[in-house]
């Protein structure tokens, strides 16, 4: 009797561990295309889409202060995390880009979002990103080893934490 009870307990422990490992695996980016009107995370109202500011205006706003909360910005997606769709970069008018993460990793975007115009709603701030973090994102973006090794200093940049992203024309 003791042997079968111990066997049952061990079996339950091993099955629990195997299910726990499956739950930890990160999902791939959502499949499919990104069409005008599609949204990820919280939907963005038509009124918010209309009042969205340019990336240039956001950059100017953040010159005078560290953070901008509850802001709506319009821009073009230049890159998407190919592992999970957990971040994007948006092109600025000056030709650089800023980094966007999804709030609480609550949603992901398809890689098809690259090249699309989007409206983002959330919070933006100026931040210094460490070399390790920059290299991590470069690996996610499947940059070459030479490009990753060339990252040797931290970077001050705009970081955006999105509540929602909507594809627009």
PDB file of C-alpha atoms in Angstrom:
ATOM      1  CA  UNK A   1       0.000   0.000   0.000  1.00  0.00           C
ATOM      2  CA  UNK A   2       2.796   2.443   0.914  1.00  0.00           C
ATOM      3  CA  UNK A   3       4.574   1.757  -2.370  1.00  0.00           C
ATOM      4  CA  UNK A   4       1.526   2.527  -4.485  1.00  0.00           C
ATOM      5  CA  UNK A   5       0.775   5.700  -2.487  1.00  0.00           C
ATOM      6  CA  UNK A   6       4.373   6.931  -2.987  1.00  0.00           C
ATOM      7  CA  UNK A   7       4.175   6.011  -6.656  1.00  0.00           C
ATOM      8  CA  UNK A   8       0.977   7.987  -7.048  1.00  0.00           C
ATOM      9  CA  UNK A   9       2.488  11.058  -5.316  1.00  0.00           C
ATOM     10  CA  UNK A  10       5.590  10.900  -7.535  1.00  0.00           C
ATOM     11  CA  UNK A  11       3.480  10.512 -10.650  1.00  0.00           C
ATOM     12  CA  UNK A  12       1.404  13.566  -9.707  1.00  0.00           C
ATOM     13  CA  UNK A  13       4.545  15.625  -8.998  1.00  0.00           C
ATOM     14  CA  UNK A  14       6.132  14.744 -12.345  1.00  0.00           C
ATOM     15  CA  UNK A  15       2.945  15.470 -14.272  1.00  0.00           C
ATOM     16  CA  UNK A  16       2.606  18.818 -12.503  1.00  0.00           C
ATOM     17  CA  UNK A  17       6.201  19.732 -13.383  1.00  0.00           C
ATOM     18  CA  UNK A  18       5.754  18.838 -17.034  1.00  0.00           C
ATOM     19  CA  UNK A  19       2.619  21.015 -17.267  1.00  0.00           C
ATOM     20  CA  UNK A  20       4.370  23.857 -15.425  1.00  0.00           C
ATOM     21  CA  UNK A  21       7.211  23.823 -17.967  1.00  0.00           C
ATOM     22  CA  UNK A  22       4.738  24.071 -20.840  1.00  0.00           C
ATOM     23  CA  UNK A  23       3.067  27.081 -19.237  1.00  0.00           C
ATOM     24  CA  UNK A  24       6.398  28.955 -18.982  1.00  0.00           C
ATOM     25  CA  UNK A  25       7.101  28.753 -22.724  1.00  0.00           C
ATOM     26  CA  UNK A  26       6.538  32.066 -24.472  1.00  0.00           C
ATOM     27  CA  UNK A  27       4.080  32.217 -27.363  1.00  0.00           C
ATOM     28  CA  UNK A  28       5.079  33.159 -30.899  1.00  0.00           C
ATOM     29  CA  UNK A  29       3.844  36.469 -32.301  1.00  0.00           C
ATOM     30  CA  UNK A  30       0.230  36.428 -33.432  1.00  0.00           C
ATOM     31  CA  UNK A  31      -0.068  35.003 -36.933  1.00  0.00           C
ATOM     32  CA  UNK A  32      -1.587  36.817 -39.844  1.00  0.00           C
ATOM     33  CA  UNK A  33      -1.587  40.211 -41.405  1.00  0.00           C
ATOM     34  CA  UNK A  34      -2.197  43.597 -39.797  1.00  0.00           C
ATOM     35  CA  UNK A  35      -5.064  45.424 -41.470  1.00  0.00           C
ATOM     36  CA  UNK A  36      -6.314  48.973 -40.984  1.00  0.00           C
ATOM     37  CA  UNK A  37      -8.647  48.930 -37.980  1.00  0.00           C
ATOM     38  CA  UNK A  38      -6.959  45.955 -36.284  1.00  0.00           C
ATOM     39  CA  UNK A  39      -5.950  46.668 -32.714  1.00  0.00           C
ATOM     40  CA  UNK A  40      -3.819  44.938 -30.117  1.00  0.00           C
ATOM     41  CA  UNK A  41      -4.294  45.437 -26.390  1.00  0.00           C
ATOM     42  CA  UNK A  42      -6.845  48.120 -25.537  1.00  0.00           C
ATOM     43  CA  UNK A  43      -8.841  49.451 -28.486  1.00  0.00           C
ATOM     44  CA  UNK A  44      -8.148  53.080 -29.322  1.00  0.00           C
ATOM     45  CA  UNK A  45     -11.205  55.259 -29.919  1.00  0.00           C
ATOM     46  CA  UNK A  46     -11.737  57.211 -33.129  1.00  0.00           C
ATOM     47  CA  UNK A  47     -11.515  60.433 -31.098  1.00  0.00           C
ATOM     48  CA  UNK A  48      -8.091  59.401 -29.785  1.00  0.00           C
ATOM     49  CA  UNK A  49      -6.907  58.447 -33.279  1.00  0.00           C
ATOM     50  CA  UNK A  50      -7.898  61.930 -34.497  1.00  0.00           C
ATOM     51  CA  UNK A  51      -6.069  63.707 -31.657  1.00  0.00           C
ATOM     52  CA  UNK A  52      -2.901  61.573 -31.964  1.00  0.00           C
ATOM     53  CA  UNK A  53       0.275  63.670 -31.988  1.00  0.00           C
ATOM     54  CA  UNK A  54       3.226  63.178 -34.269  1.00  0.00           C
ATOM     55  CA  UNK A  55       6.371  61.530 -33.008  1.00  0.00           C
ATOM     56  CA  UNK A  56       8.123  64.881 -33.480  1.00  0.00           C
ATOM     57  CA  UNK A  57       5.677  66.561 -31.062  1.00  0.00           C
ATOM     58  CA  UNK A  58       6.276  63.761 -28.531  1.00  0.00           C
ATOM     59  CA  UNK A  59      10.048  64.268 -28.859  1.00  0.00           C
ATOM     60  CA  UNK A  60       9.616  68.017 -28.272  1.00  0.00           C
ATOM     61  CA  UNK A  61       7.367  67.416 -25.268  1.00  0.00           C
ATOM     62  CA  UNK A  62       9.918  65.092 -23.684  1.00  0.00           C
ATOM     63  CA  UNK A  63      12.717  67.667 -24.062  1.00  0.00           C
ATOM     64  CA  UNK A  64      11.078  69.693 -21.281  1.00  0.00           C
ATOM     65  CA  UNK A  65      10.062  66.862 -19.000  1.00  0.00           C
ATOM     66  CA  UNK A  66      10.966  63.272 -18.196  1.00  0.00           C
ATOM     67  CA  UNK A  67       7.587  61.634 -18.748  1.00  0.00           C
ATOM     68  CA  UNK A  68       4.332  62.078 -20.712  1.00  0.00           C
ATOM     69  CA  UNK A  69       1.346  60.078 -19.462  1.00  0.00           C
ATOM     70  CA  UNK A  70      -1.828  59.071 -21.311  1.00  0.00           C
ATOM     71  CA  UNK A  71      -0.503  60.245 -24.653  1.00  0.00           C
ATOM     72  CA  UNK A  72      -1.614  59.151 -28.122  1.00  0.00           C
ATOM     73  CA  UNK A  73       1.065  59.064 -30.832  1.00  0.00           C
ATOM     74  CA  UNK A  74       0.965  58.208 -34.535  1.00  0.00           C
ATOM     75  CA  UNK A  75       3.953  56.738 -36.380  1.00  0.00           C
ATOM     76  CA  UNK A  76       5.320  54.045 -38.682  1.00  0.00           C
ATOM     77  CA  UNK A  77       6.484  50.692 -37.295  1.00  0.00           C
ATOM     78  CA  UNK A  78      10.079  50.031 -38.353  1.00  0.00           C
ATOM     79  CA  UNK A  79      10.729  46.795 -36.486  1.00  0.00           C
ATOM     80  CA  UNK A  80       8.871  44.098 -34.523  1.00  0.00           C
ATOM     81  CA  UNK A  81      10.227  41.516 -32.078  1.00  0.00           C
ATOM     82  CA  UNK A  82      10.389  38.360 -34.158  1.00  0.00           C
ATOM     83  CA  UNK A  83      10.394  36.051 -31.132  1.00  0.00           C
ATOM     84  CA  UNK A  84       7.027  37.034 -29.619  1.00  0.00           C
ATOM     85  CA  UNK A  85       5.890  40.355 -31.014  1.00  0.00           C
ATOM     86  CA  UNK A  86       6.465  41.849 -27.564  1.00  0.00           C
ATOM     87  CA  UNK A  87       8.017  45.144 -28.740  1.00  0.00           C
ATOM     88  CA  UNK A  88       8.115  47.429 -31.771  1.00  0.00           C
ATOM     89  CA  UNK A  89      10.115  50.435 -32.878  1.00  0.00           C
ATOM     90  CA  UNK A  90       8.512  53.553 -34.343  1.00  0.00           C
ATOM     91  CA  UNK A  91      10.269  55.860 -36.810  1.00  0.00           C
ATOM     92  CA  UNK A  92      10.752  59.459 -35.747  1.00  0.00           C
ATOM     93  CA  UNK A  93      10.755  62.466 -38.049  1.00  0.00           C
ATOM     94  CA  UNK A  94      14.479  62.940 -37.384  1.00  0.00           C
ATOM     95  CA  UNK A  95      15.156  59.491 -38.839  1.00  0.00           C
ATOM     96  CA  UNK A  96      15.882  57.758 -35.537  1.00  0.00           C
ATOM     97  CA  UNK A  97      13.401  55.511 -33.764  1.00  0.00           C
ATOM     98  CA  UNK A  98      11.870  54.965 -30.358  1.00  0.00           C
ATOM     99  CA  UNK A  99      11.150  51.747 -28.544  1.00  0.00           C
ATOM    100  CA  UNK A 100       7.661  50.526 -27.583  1.00  0.00           C
ATOM    101  CA  UNK A 101       6.873  47.721 -25.128  1.00  0.00           C
ATOM    102  CA  UNK A 102       3.450  46.335 -24.373  1.00  0.00           C
ATOM    103  CA  UNK A 103       2.116  47.126 -20.905  1.00  0.00           C
ATOM    104  CA  UNK A 104       2.530  44.126 -18.575  1.00  0.00           C
ATOM    105  CA  UNK A 105       3.238  41.951 -21.663  1.00  0.00           C
ATOM    106  CA  UNK A 106      -0.554  41.698 -21.805  1.00  0.00           C
ATOM    107  CA  UNK A 107      -0.613  41.554 -25.607  1.00  0.00           C
ATOM    108  CA  UNK A 108       1.646  40.905 -28.571  1.00  0.00           C
ATOM    109  CA  UNK A 109       1.618  42.104 -32.183  1.00  0.00           C
ATOM    110  CA  UNK A 110       2.208  40.216 -35.449  1.00  0.00           C
ATOM    111  CA  UNK A 111       5.474  40.723 -37.326  1.00  0.00           C
ATOM    112  CA  UNK A 112       3.286  41.852 -40.259  1.00  0.00           C
ATOM    113  CA  UNK A 113       2.904  45.164 -38.382  1.00  0.00           C
ATOM    114  CA  UNK A 114       6.326  46.211 -39.717  1.00  0.00           C
ATOM    115  CA  UNK A 115       5.930  49.060 -42.221  1.00  0.00           C
ATOM    116  CA  UNK A 116       2.375  49.895 -41.084  1.00  0.00           C
ATOM    117  CA  UNK A 117       1.179  53.201 -39.659  1.00  0.00           C
ATOM    118  CA  UNK A 118      -0.146  52.838 -36.132  1.00  0.00           C
ATOM    119  CA  UNK A 119      -1.567  54.864 -33.290  1.00  0.00           C
ATOM    120  CA  UNK A 120      -0.211  54.070 -29.811  1.00  0.00           C
ATOM    121  CA  UNK A 121      -1.868  54.981 -26.546  1.00  0.00           C
ATOM    122  CA  UNK A 122       0.093  54.881 -23.300  1.00  0.00           C
ATOM    123  CA  UNK A 123       2.976  56.529 -21.444  1.00  0.00           C
ATOM    124  CA  UNK A 124       6.305  57.789 -22.788  1.00  0.00           C
ATOM    125  CA  UNK A 125       9.513  58.702 -20.999  1.00  0.00           C
ATOM    126  CA  UNK A 126      13.143  59.539 -21.638  1.00  0.00           C
ATOM    127  CA  UNK A 127      15.292  56.708 -20.357  1.00  0.00           C
ATOM    128  CA  UNK A 128      18.876  55.516 -20.489  1.00  0.00           C
ATOM    129  CA  UNK A 129      18.959  51.936 -21.770  1.00  0.00           C
ATOM    130  CA  UNK A 130      21.869  49.761 -20.648  1.00  0.00           C
ATOM    131  CA  UNK A 131      24.274  48.003 -23.025  1.00  0.00           C
ATOM    132  CA  UNK A 132      22.988  44.584 -21.891  1.00  0.00           C
ATOM    133  CA  UNK A 133      19.382  45.534 -22.598  1.00  0.00           C
ATOM    134  CA  UNK A 134      20.291  47.037 -25.986  1.00  0.00           C
ATOM    135  CA  UNK A 135      22.133  43.821 -26.912  1.00  0.00           C
ATOM    136  CA  UNK A 136      19.149  41.735 -25.778  1.00  0.00           C
ATOM    137  CA  UNK A 137      16.806  43.657 -28.074  1.00  0.00           C
ATOM    138  CA  UNK A 138      19.322  43.457 -30.931  1.00  0.00           C
ATOM    139  CA  UNK A 139      19.351  39.649 -30.537  1.00  0.00           C
ATOM    140  CA  UNK A 140      15.533  39.622 -30.539  1.00  0.00           C
ATOM    141  CA  UNK A 141      15.652  41.645 -33.764  1.00  0.00           C
ATOM    142  CA  UNK A 142      18.025  39.012 -35.248  1.00  0.00           C
ATOM    143  CA  UNK A 143      20.852  41.489 -35.764  1.00  0.00           C
ATOM    144  CA  UNK A 144      24.215  40.071 -36.820  1.00  0.00           C
ATOM    145  CA  UNK A 145      26.893  39.273 -34.248  1.00  0.00           C
ATOM    146  CA  UNK A 146      28.929  42.216 -35.565  1.00  0.00           C
ATOM    147  CA  UNK A 147      25.981  44.597 -35.043  1.00  0.00           C
ATOM    148  CA  UNK A 148      25.419  43.278 -31.522  1.00  0.00           C
ATOM    149  CA  UNK A 149      29.141  43.507 -30.654  1.00  0.00           C
ATOM    150  CA  UNK A 150      29.168  47.111 -31.905  1.00  0.00           C
ATOM    151  CA  UNK A 151      26.825  48.085 -29.039  1.00  0.00           C
ATOM    152  CA  UNK A 152      29.271  49.375 -26.450  1.00  0.00           C
ATOM    153  CA  UNK A 153      27.567  52.257 -24.667  1.00  0.00           C
ATOM    154  CA  UNK A 154      24.186  52.966 -23.096  1.00  0.00           C
ATOM    155  CA  UNK A 155      21.700  55.020 -25.090  1.00  0.00           C
ATOM    156  CA  UNK A 156      19.352  57.782 -24.005  1.00  0.00           C
ATOM    157  CA  UNK A 157      16.077  57.258 -25.820  1.00  0.00           C
ATOM    158  CA  UNK A 158      12.325  57.603 -25.713  1.00  0.00           C
ATOM    159  CA  UNK A 159      10.618  54.503 -24.322  1.00  0.00           C
ATOM    160  CA  UNK A 160       6.888  54.016 -24.739  1.00  0.00           C
ATOM    161  CA  UNK A 161       4.707  51.655 -22.690  1.00  0.00           C
ATOM    162  CA  UNK A 162       1.628  50.958 -24.825  1.00  0.00           C
ATOM    163  CA  UNK A 163      -1.823  50.159 -23.463  1.00  0.00           C
ATOM    164  CA  UNK A 164      -2.994  49.615 -27.028  1.00  0.00           C
ATOM    165  CA  UNK A 165      -1.873  49.796 -30.643  1.00  0.00           C
ATOM    166  CA  UNK A 166      -4.204  50.333 -33.605  1.00  0.00           C
ATOM    167  CA  UNK A 167      -3.376  50.021 -37.310  1.00  0.00           C
ATOM    168  CA  UNK A 168      -4.362  53.153 -39.259  1.00  0.00           C
ATOM    169  CA  UNK A 169      -3.976  54.247 -42.891  1.00  0.00           C
TER     170      UNK A 169
END
